[in-house]
Short mmCIF file of C-alpha atoms in Angstrom, two decimals:
data_model
loop_
_atom_site.label_atom_id
_atom_site.label_comp_id
_atom_site.label_asym_id
_atom_site.label_seq_id
_atom_site.Cartn_x
_atom_site.Cartn_y
_atom_site.Cartn_z
CA MET Z 1 47.98 -53.62 -2.61
CA LYS Z 2 51.16 -51.65 -3.09
CA MET Z 3 52.97 -55.11 -3.73
CA LEU Z 4 50.44 -55.96 -6.30
CA LYS Z 5 50.92 -52.71 -8.17
CA LEU Z 6 54.67 -53.18 -8.09
CA ALA Z 7 54.18 -56.49 -9.70
CA LEU Z 8 51.53 -55.17 -12.17
CA TYR Z 9 53.72 -52.35 -13.31
CA SER Z 10 56.80 -54.39 -14.01
CA ALA Z 11 55.23 -57.19 -16.09
CA LEU Z 12 53.93 -56.24 -19.69
CA LEU Z 13 54.82 -59.15 -21.96
CA LEU Z 14 55.20 -57.91 -25.40
CA SER Z 15 53.64 -60.25 -27.85
CA GLY Z 16 50.36 -60.41 -29.71
CA LEU Z 17 49.24 -63.65 -28.03
CA LEU Z 18 50.41 -65.52 -25.03
CA SER Z 19 52.43 -68.75 -26.32
CA PRO Z 20 53.69 -71.79 -24.56
CA ALA Z 21 57.15 -70.33 -24.82
CA ILE Z 22 56.34 -67.82 -22.20
CA ALA Z 23 56.59 -69.14 -18.68
CA ILE Z 24 56.69 -67.67 -15.07
CA ALA Z 25 59.92 -68.16 -13.14
CA GLY Z 26 58.46 -66.70 -9.99
CA GLN Z 27 58.84 -68.68 -6.71
CA HIS Z 28 56.14 -70.23 -4.48
CA TYR Z 29 57.97 -68.57 -1.54
CA TYR Z 30 60.69 -66.38 -0.64
CA GLU Z 31 63.12 -66.98 2.13
CA ALA Z 32 66.57 -65.32 1.99
CA ARG Z 33 68.86 -68.22 3.13
CA SER Z 34 67.23 -70.74 0.80
CA ASP Z 35 67.04 -68.29 -2.24
CA ALA Z 36 70.62 -67.32 -1.76
CA MET Z 37 71.62 -71.02 -2.24
CA GLY Z 38 69.81 -71.27 -5.56
CA GLY Z 39 66.43 -71.89 -3.98
CA ALA Z 40 67.35 -75.24 -2.41
CA GLY Z 41 65.87 -75.99 1.08
CA VAL Z 42 64.13 -79.41 1.21
CA ALA Z 43 67.08 -80.74 3.07
CA SER Z 44 68.89 -77.70 4.20
CA SER Z 45 66.30 -75.10 5.27
CA ASN Z 46 66.66 -73.74 8.77
CA ARG Z 47 63.84 -73.83 11.12
CA ASP Z 48 62.77 -70.39 10.26
CA GLY Z 49 62.11 -71.20 6.62
CA ALA Z 50 61.42 -74.90 6.85
CA VAL Z 51 57.63 -74.37 7.33
CA PHE Z 52 57.60 -72.99 3.61
CA ILE Z 53 59.25 -76.10 2.05
CA ASN Z 54 59.61 -79.08 4.21
CA PRO Z 55 57.96 -79.08 7.75
CA ALA Z 56 59.75 -82.45 8.60
CA LEU Z 57 62.86 -80.46 9.18
CA LEU Z 58 61.34 -78.83 12.35
CA ALA Z 59 61.74 -82.07 14.30
CA LEU Z 60 65.37 -82.76 12.82
CA GLN Z 61 66.50 -79.47 14.26
CA ALA Z 62 64.30 -79.14 17.36
CA PRO Z 63 66.97 -80.88 19.66
CA LYS Z 64 69.51 -78.01 18.88
CA PHE Z 65 67.16 -75.28 20.11
CA ASN Z 66 65.24 -74.27 23.10
CA ASP Z 67 63.93 -70.75 22.05
CA PHE Z 68 61.22 -69.23 19.93
CA ALA Z 69 62.22 -68.34 16.28
CA THR Z 70 60.13 -65.67 14.51
CA LEU Z 71 60.58 -64.82 10.93
CA LEU Z 72 59.07 -61.46 10.40
CA PRO Z 73 59.11 -60.62 7.59
CA ALA Z 74 60.61 -61.92 4.48
CA PHE Z 75 60.02 -60.03 1.26
CA GLY Z 76 61.34 -60.73 -2.11
CA PHE Z 77 60.83 -60.24 -5.85
CA ASP Z 78 62.04 -61.24 -9.31
CA GLY Z 79 61.50 -60.67 -12.75
CA ALA Z 80 63.15 -60.66 -16.30
CA ASN Z 81 62.76 -59.23 -19.83
CA SER Z 82 61.06 -56.16 -18.36
CA GLU Z 83 63.65 -53.61 -19.64
CA GLN Z 84 61.84 -50.66 -21.47
CA VAL Z 85 58.54 -52.56 -21.64
CA LEU Z 86 56.66 -49.87 -19.73
CA ASP Z 87 58.50 -47.07 -21.30
CA LYS Z 88 57.55 -48.12 -24.79
CA PHE Z 89 53.99 -48.62 -23.97
CA GLY Z 90 53.63 -45.54 -22.03
CA ALA Z 91 55.27 -43.57 -24.98
CA LEU Z 92 52.45 -44.70 -27.22
CA GLN Z 93 49.83 -43.85 -24.68
CA SER Z 94 51.47 -40.33 -24.05
CA SER Z 95 51.52 -39.70 -27.69
CA TYR Z 96 47.78 -40.42 -27.80
CA LYS Z 97 47.00 -38.32 -24.76
CA GLY Z 98 48.88 -35.26 -26.19
CA LEU Z 99 46.89 -34.92 -29.30
CA ASP Z 100 44.80 -32.16 -27.76
CA THR Z 101 47.62 -29.87 -28.34
CA PRO Z 102 49.79 -29.38 -31.36
CA ILE Z 103 52.07 -32.53 -31.83
CA GLY Z 104 55.57 -31.71 -32.31
CA THR Z 105 58.32 -33.78 -33.80
CA VAL Z 106 59.41 -35.12 -30.42
CA ASP Z 107 56.14 -37.11 -30.17
CA ALA Z 108 56.51 -38.34 -33.68
CA ALA Z 109 60.01 -39.53 -32.88
CA LYS Z 110 58.85 -41.42 -29.98
CA VAL Z 111 56.11 -43.32 -31.83
CA SER Z 112 58.41 -44.09 -34.79
CA LEU Z 113 60.54 -46.13 -32.56
CA TYR Z 114 57.85 -48.87 -32.75
CA ARG Z 115 58.35 -49.18 -36.58
CA ASP Z 116 61.12 -51.53 -36.23
CA GLU Z 117 58.72 -54.04 -34.40
CA SER Z 118 60.92 -54.15 -31.40
CA LEU Z 119 57.82 -54.74 -29.29
CA GLN Z 120 57.20 -58.03 -31.15
CA ASN Z 121 57.90 -61.50 -29.71
CA LYS Z 122 59.45 -60.25 -26.48
CA HIS Z 123 58.27 -61.35 -23.05
CA ALA Z 124 58.80 -60.67 -19.36
CA TYR Z 125 57.48 -61.71 -15.82
CA ALA Z 126 57.30 -60.19 -12.54
CA SER Z 127 56.77 -61.94 -9.07
CA ALA Z 128 56.59 -60.65 -5.53
CA GLY Z 129 56.06 -62.39 -2.22
CA LEU Z 130 56.25 -62.02 1.55
CA GLY Z 131 56.02 -64.38 4.48
CA PHE Z 132 56.40 -64.77 8.18
CA SER Z 133 56.71 -67.81 10.69
CA VAL Z 134 56.73 -68.42 14.39
CA VAL Z 135 58.47 -71.57 15.63
CA LEU Z 136 57.47 -72.90 18.95
CA PRO Z 137 60.34 -74.51 21.17
CA THR Z 138 58.53 -77.92 21.54
CA HIS Z 139 60.40 -81.06 21.07
CA LYS Z 140 57.88 -83.87 21.37
CA MET Z 141 55.99 -82.44 18.49
CA PRO Z 142 57.69 -79.37 17.02
CA MET Z 143 55.25 -77.02 15.41
CA ALA Z 144 55.01 -73.51 13.86
CA VAL Z 145 52.49 -71.02 12.55
CA PHE Z 146 53.27 -69.50 9.22
CA TYR Z 147 51.76 -67.15 6.66
CA LYS Z 148 53.06 -66.75 2.89
CA SER Z 149 51.75 -64.80 -0.15
CA TYR Z 150 53.13 -64.65 -3.66
CA ILE Z 151 52.03 -62.89 -6.68
CA ASP Z 152 52.58 -63.60 -10.32
CA THR Z 153 51.94 -61.05 -13.09
CA LEU Z 154 52.03 -61.33 -16.83
CA GLY Z 155 50.71 -59.09 -19.54
CA VAL Z 156 50.14 -58.91 -23.23
CA ALA Z 157 50.70 -55.91 -25.40
CA ALA Z 158 49.17 -55.93 -28.92
CA ILE Z 159 50.45 -52.93 -30.86
CA ALA Z 160 48.36 -52.09 -33.94
CA HIS Z 161 50.40 -50.82 -36.74
CA SER Z 162 47.56 -48.77 -37.96
CA ASP Z 163 48.02 -46.71 -34.75
CA ILE Z 164 51.76 -46.33 -35.52
CA ASP Z 165 50.87 -45.11 -38.94
CA SER Z 166 48.21 -42.73 -37.66
CA LEU Z 167 50.29 -41.13 -35.14
CA ASN Z 168 53.23 -40.69 -37.47
CA THR Z 169 51.26 -39.17 -40.11
CA LEU Z 170 49.51 -36.51 -38.25
CA ALA Z 171 50.08 -32.88 -39.16
CA SER Z 172 51.76 -31.31 -36.37
CA ASN Z 173 50.39 -27.81 -36.92
CA ASN Z 174 46.84 -28.99 -37.43
CA PRO Z 175 46.27 -32.25 -35.37
CA PRO Z 176 42.76 -33.83 -35.26
CA MET Z 177 40.56 -33.85 -32.17
CA LEU Z 178 40.59 -36.99 -30.03
CA THR Z 179 37.00 -37.73 -31.23
CA GLU Z 180 38.22 -37.68 -34.78
CA LEU Z 181 41.05 -40.19 -34.03
CA ASP Z 182 38.73 -42.33 -32.27
CA ALA Z 183 36.58 -42.63 -35.23
CA GLN Z 184 39.49 -43.73 -37.35
CA GLY Z 185 40.45 -46.52 -34.65
CA LEU Z 186 38.10 -48.44 -32.78
CA GLY Z 187 35.17 -46.04 -32.38
CA SER Z 188 34.63 -45.34 -28.60
CA GLN Z 189 37.62 -47.32 -27.69
CA GLY Z 190 40.09 -44.98 -29.38
CA LEU Z 191 43.19 -46.37 -30.86
CA GLY Z 192 43.49 -50.10 -31.74
CA SER Z 193 46.43 -51.04 -29.45
CA GLN Z 194 45.42 -52.95 -26.45
CA GLY Z 195 47.35 -54.03 -23.29
CA THR Z 196 46.22 -57.16 -21.28
CA VAL Z 197 47.37 -57.55 -17.49
CA VAL Z 198 46.79 -61.08 -15.83
CA THR Z 199 47.73 -61.37 -12.23
CA ALA Z 200 47.32 -64.14 -9.66
CA SER Z 201 48.12 -64.31 -5.93
CA VAL Z 202 48.26 -67.13 -3.67
CA SER Z 203 48.00 -66.62 0.14
CA ASP Z 204 48.53 -69.49 2.68
CA LEU Z 205 47.82 -69.43 6.55
CA GLY Z 206 48.52 -72.65 8.17
CA VAL Z 207 50.17 -74.60 11.06
CA ALA Z 208 53.32 -76.94 10.55
CA LEU Z 209 53.46 -80.09 12.68
CA SER Z 210 56.53 -82.30 12.73
CA PHE Z 211 56.70 -85.67 14.23
CA PRO Z 212 60.31 -87.12 15.26
CA LEU Z 213 60.88 -90.83 14.71
CA SER Z 214 63.96 -93.06 14.75
CA ILE Z 215 64.57 -96.06 12.60
CA VAL Z 216 67.66 -98.26 13.89
CA ASN Z 217 68.85 -95.09 15.59
CA MET Z 218 68.57 -93.20 12.42
CA PRO Z 219 66.74 -89.77 13.02
CA ILE Z 220 63.69 -89.38 10.85
CA ALA Z 221 60.83 -87.01 10.86
CA ILE Z 222 57.44 -86.63 9.02
CA GLY Z 223 55.79 -83.14 8.67
CA VAL Z 224 52.38 -81.94 7.68
CA SER Z 225 51.20 -78.39 7.14
CA PRO Z 226 47.39 -78.02 6.79
CA LYS Z 227 46.57 -74.66 5.68
CA LEU Z 228 43.73 -72.24 4.31
CA GLN Z 229 44.60 -71.14 0.86
CA ARG Z 230 43.10 -68.06 -0.89
CA ILE Z 231 43.68 -67.47 -4.75
CA ASP Z 232 43.03 -64.04 -6.24
CA THR Z 233 43.06 -63.36 -9.88
CA TYR Z 234 42.97 -60.06 -11.98
CA SER Z 235 42.48 -59.61 -15.63
CA ASN Z 236 41.94 -56.47 -17.43
CA VAL Z 237 42.11 -55.56 -21.24
CA ALA Z 238 42.55 -51.95 -21.90
CA SER Z 239 43.05 -49.91 -24.95
CA VAL Z 240 45.98 -47.19 -25.16
CA SER Z 241 43.59 -44.39 -24.90
CA HIS Z 242 41.59 -45.66 -22.03
CA PHE Z 243 44.43 -47.30 -19.94
CA GLU Z 244 44.37 -46.13 -16.23
CA SER Z 245 46.49 -47.50 -13.27
CA ASN Z 246 43.57 -47.04 -11.00
CA ASP Z 247 41.80 -49.99 -12.84
CA PHE Z 248 44.02 -52.22 -10.90
CA ASP Z 249 42.06 -51.63 -7.79
CA ASP Z 250 38.35 -52.23 -9.58
CA ALA Z 251 36.61 -55.21 -8.18
CA GLN Z 252 35.07 -55.84 -11.67
CA TYR Z 253 38.34 -57.18 -12.87
CA ARG Z 254 39.00 -59.51 -9.85
CA ASN Z 255 38.03 -63.00 -9.05
CA ASP Z 256 38.85 -65.12 -5.99
CA GLY Z 257 38.56 -68.59 -4.29
CA THR Z 258 39.24 -69.99 -0.76
CA ALA Z 259 39.96 -73.62 -0.11
CA PHE Z 260 41.99 -76.01 1.99
CA ASN Z 261 45.30 -77.47 1.17
CA VAL Z 262 47.99 -79.35 2.64
CA ASP Z 263 51.90 -79.88 2.50
CA LEU Z 264 53.81 -83.01 3.46
CA GLY Z 265 57.46 -83.61 4.18
CA VAL Z 266 59.91 -86.44 5.14
CA ALA Z 267 63.54 -85.85 6.25
CA MET Z 268 66.25 -88.09 7.64
CA GLU Z 269 69.86 -88.15 8.68
CA PRO Z 270 71.35 -91.57 7.46
CA VAL Z 271 74.75 -90.35 8.88
CA ASP Z 272 75.96 -87.51 10.85
CA GLY Z 273 75.94 -84.27 8.89
CA LEU Z 274 74.02 -85.79 5.93
CA THR Z 275 70.29 -84.87 5.50
CA VAL Z 276 68.00 -86.26 2.76
CA GLY Z 277 64.54 -84.66 2.31
CA LEU Z 278 61.40 -85.14 0.25
CA SER Z 279 58.56 -82.70 0.21
CA GLY Z 280 55.11 -82.46 -1.47
CA ARG Z 281 53.39 -79.15 -1.40
CA ASN Z 282 49.82 -78.08 -2.35
CA LEU Z 283 48.74 -81.73 -2.67
CA ILE Z 284 45.06 -80.61 -3.61
CA SER Z 285 44.82 -79.16 -6.93
CA GLN Z 286 43.15 -75.85 -7.29
CA GLU Z 287 42.30 -73.54 -10.14
CA VAL Z 288 40.56 -70.18 -10.36
CA GLU Z 289 39.44 -68.53 -13.55
CA THR Z 290 39.97 -64.74 -14.20
CA ILE Z 291 37.10 -62.77 -15.15
CA GLU Z 292 36.55 -62.55 -18.87
CA ALA Z 293 37.62 -59.26 -20.37
CA GLN Z 294 37.33 -58.54 -24.20
CA GLY Z 295 36.54 -62.15 -24.85
CA ARG Z 296 39.80 -63.59 -23.05
CA ARG Z 297 39.78 -65.73 -19.99
CA PHE Z 298 42.77 -67.09 -18.27
CA THR Z 299 42.93 -70.00 -15.76
CA PHE Z 300 45.51 -69.80 -12.88
CA GLN Z 301 46.42 -73.27 -11.32
CA VAL Z 302 47.86 -74.42 -7.96
CA GLU Z 303 49.33 -77.82 -8.70
CA PRO Z 304 51.00 -80.41 -6.40
CA MET Z 305 54.78 -79.95 -6.48
CA TYR Z 306 57.19 -82.60 -5.28
CA ALA Z 307 60.90 -82.08 -4.79
CA ALA Z 308 63.76 -84.02 -3.33
CA GLY Z 309 66.81 -82.62 -1.78
CA VAL Z 310 70.26 -83.37 -0.02
CA ALA Z 311 72.31 -81.43 2.16
CA TYR Z 312 75.76 -82.05 3.94
CA ASP Z 313 76.84 -79.87 6.92
CA TRP Z 314 80.58 -79.51 7.99
CA GLU Z 315 81.40 -77.43 10.93
CA SER Z 316 81.37 -74.06 8.89
CA LEU Z 317 80.15 -75.25 5.46
CA THR Z 318 76.92 -76.53 4.05
CA LEU Z 319 76.54 -77.76 0.53
CA THR Z 320 72.98 -78.63 -0.86
CA SER Z 321 71.00 -79.58 -4.04
CA ASP Z 322 67.22 -80.03 -4.83
CA ILE Z 323 65.45 -81.16 -7.86
CA ASP Z 324 61.78 -80.66 -8.82
CA LEU Z 325 60.42 -84.08 -9.41
CA ASN Z 326 57.44 -82.62 -11.59
CA ALA Z 327 56.88 -79.79 -13.95
CA GLN Z 328 54.87 -76.65 -12.66
CA LYS Z 329 52.43 -74.49 -14.81
CA ARG Z 330 51.01 -71.48 -13.03
CA PHE Z 331 48.67 -70.19 -15.89
CA GLU Z 332 47.10 -72.93 -18.11
CA GLU Z 333 47.92 -70.82 -21.32
CA VAL Z 334 51.71 -70.65 -20.64
CA GLY Z 335 54.73 -72.71 -20.62
CA ASP Z 336 55.73 -74.94 -17.52
CA THR Z 337 58.91 -74.84 -15.48
CA GLN Z 338 60.87 -77.55 -13.58
CA TYR Z 339 64.31 -76.47 -11.64
CA TRP Z 340 67.28 -77.90 -10.42
CA HIS Z 341 68.89 -76.03 -7.45
CA LEU Z 342 72.50 -76.02 -6.14
CA GLY Z 343 73.97 -73.93 -3.42
CA GLY Z 344 76.18 -73.64 -0.51
CA GLU Z 345 76.94 -71.50 2.76
CA MET Z 346 80.15 -70.92 4.52
CA GLN Z 347 79.96 -69.61 8.15
CA ALA Z 348 82.81 -67.10 7.60
CA THR Z 349 82.68 -65.87 11.32
CA ASP Z 350 80.31 -66.29 14.40
CA TRP Z 351 78.27 -63.50 13.06
CA LEU Z 352 78.62 -63.61 9.20
CA ALA Z 353 77.52 -66.16 6.59
CA LEU Z 354 78.21 -66.11 3.08
CA ARG Z 355 76.05 -67.89 0.61
CA LEU Z 356 76.18 -68.72 -3.25
CA GLY Z 357 73.81 -70.51 -5.47
CA TYR Z 358 72.44 -71.45 -9.04
CA ARG Z 359 68.93 -72.34 -10.30
CA HIS Z 360 68.38 -73.99 -13.78
CA ASP Z 361 65.10 -74.61 -15.56
CA ILE Z 362 65.16 -77.98 -16.94
CA LYS Z 363 62.52 -77.15 -19.46
CA ASP Z 364 64.68 -74.34 -20.54
CA ASN Z 365 61.52 -71.92 -20.63
CA THR Z 366 62.80 -69.29 -18.05
CA ALA Z 367 66.18 -67.68 -17.08
CA ASN Z 368 68.95 -69.31 -15.29
CA ILE Z 369 69.60 -67.55 -11.97
CA TYR Z 370 72.82 -66.87 -9.95
CA SER Z 371 72.34 -65.90 -6.36
CA LEU Z 372 74.49 -64.35 -3.78
CA GLY Z 373 73.68 -63.72 -0.17
CA THR Z 374 74.85 -62.77 3.30
CA GLY Z 375 73.49 -63.41 6.71
CA PHE Z 376 74.31 -61.27 9.92
CA GLU Z 377 73.85 -62.43 13.44
CA PHE Z 378 73.61 -59.82 16.33
CA GLY Z 379 73.89 -61.28 19.78
CA ARG Z 380 72.25 -64.43 18.86
CA VAL Z 381 68.88 -62.73 19.00
CA PHE Z 382 68.49 -60.75 15.84
CA TYR Z 383 69.32 -61.89 12.27
CA LEU Z 384 69.37 -59.99 9.09
CA ASP Z 385 69.64 -61.65 5.78
CA PHE Z 386 70.08 -60.20 2.23
CA THR Z 387 70.03 -62.10 -1.22
CA GLY Z 388 70.58 -60.80 -4.68
CA MET Z 389 69.60 -62.80 -7.85
CA VAL Z 390 70.87 -62.09 -11.43
CA GLY Z 391 70.57 -64.19 -14.62
CA SER Z 392 70.02 -64.62 -18.41
CA ASN Z 393 67.42 -62.57 -20.20
CA GLU Z 394 68.15 -59.56 -17.95
CA ALA Z 395 66.64 -61.45 -14.79
CA ILE Z 396 67.13 -59.69 -11.56
CA GLY Z 397 65.65 -60.25 -7.83
CA GLY Z 398 66.25 -59.74 -4.21
CA VAL Z 399 65.33 -60.98 -0.86
CA LEU Z 400 65.44 -58.96 2.34
CA GLN Z 401 64.59 -60.83 5.66
CA THR Z 402 64.74 -60.25 9.45
CA SER Z 403 64.18 -62.90 12.26
CA TYR Z 404 64.21 -62.89 16.00
CA HIS Z 405 65.18 -65.67 18.48
CA PHE Z 406 64.15 -65.35 22.11
#
């Protein structure tokens, strides 16, 4: 629930209505090594993170290892365009709630900031996620158990100019009672300004199975990940005068659905050091509608996602690139995204890896992301990975991950 609130608090999208120009750039999973290399992993992911993007890689990498690998946990977040969003909405709410005492010029000054329409036509998104995996040291049929969850959040703030005018023209020495202001706005609902928060989370619990094959001595593998998938949605419309953060926990604003889904993957090594991969995730389409609030209802979609990737490994250097083969749309009412990923890793020492990456939205609806990461190895048992992400439109994100081999 804390992760849910973090995403909710970070994602008010400031426009009167959702428009196709607004899109969510959040990821379907977070894994520090992959994210540091621009989100590429279809051909380059290590066995800890392969279960999230291409289970076939488990079989290609199995001959190199004879130990268990546990990723516990990976936690990440990213967002953009959220600067001062909550401050501005909160300033309007604070001005309203302070009307039961004399209103000074400070409150008026805060509200007057909205006169330049700085809240109009701006948007933001916020996403967060976590995951873990346990890879078993089996060679004939490599397998792993995994869990991952991610949350996407968007919101709409419709600021009524009548509220701005009312709050700015109040007599500071003789302010009206709250009930009088309510009568001027929306009756029992208070001021006319409203905020909509829409959130969806997807949680997967599954088993990844990988089958090693060989075609004319060329290693090839097929992977399949059957999984139980739960989708939770949250939607609430609240006026400035009745907005409470505790509403995020209220069951009346939530809806959910549980279903079966599956991921598939193929990977091969045509020549030594070169890996080519293809993955299909969430092959069974799912959608869950939000609860209707103030006449508005949203539909969250989990659609099949196909990606191809290539990676080349030298002794201490890896270069990789992925491309999404189809566009993705999370909420039916917002724009879609389709990414090209590029990244690399250099093994600087036996215990330190340096990573760099870039992620570009081909649809040009979301921020372009630059990523930088490091990986530390302690005694070939404990691994600690960090990733930072920055980009256009004030985008920022990060991933922290620990894993254990034994």
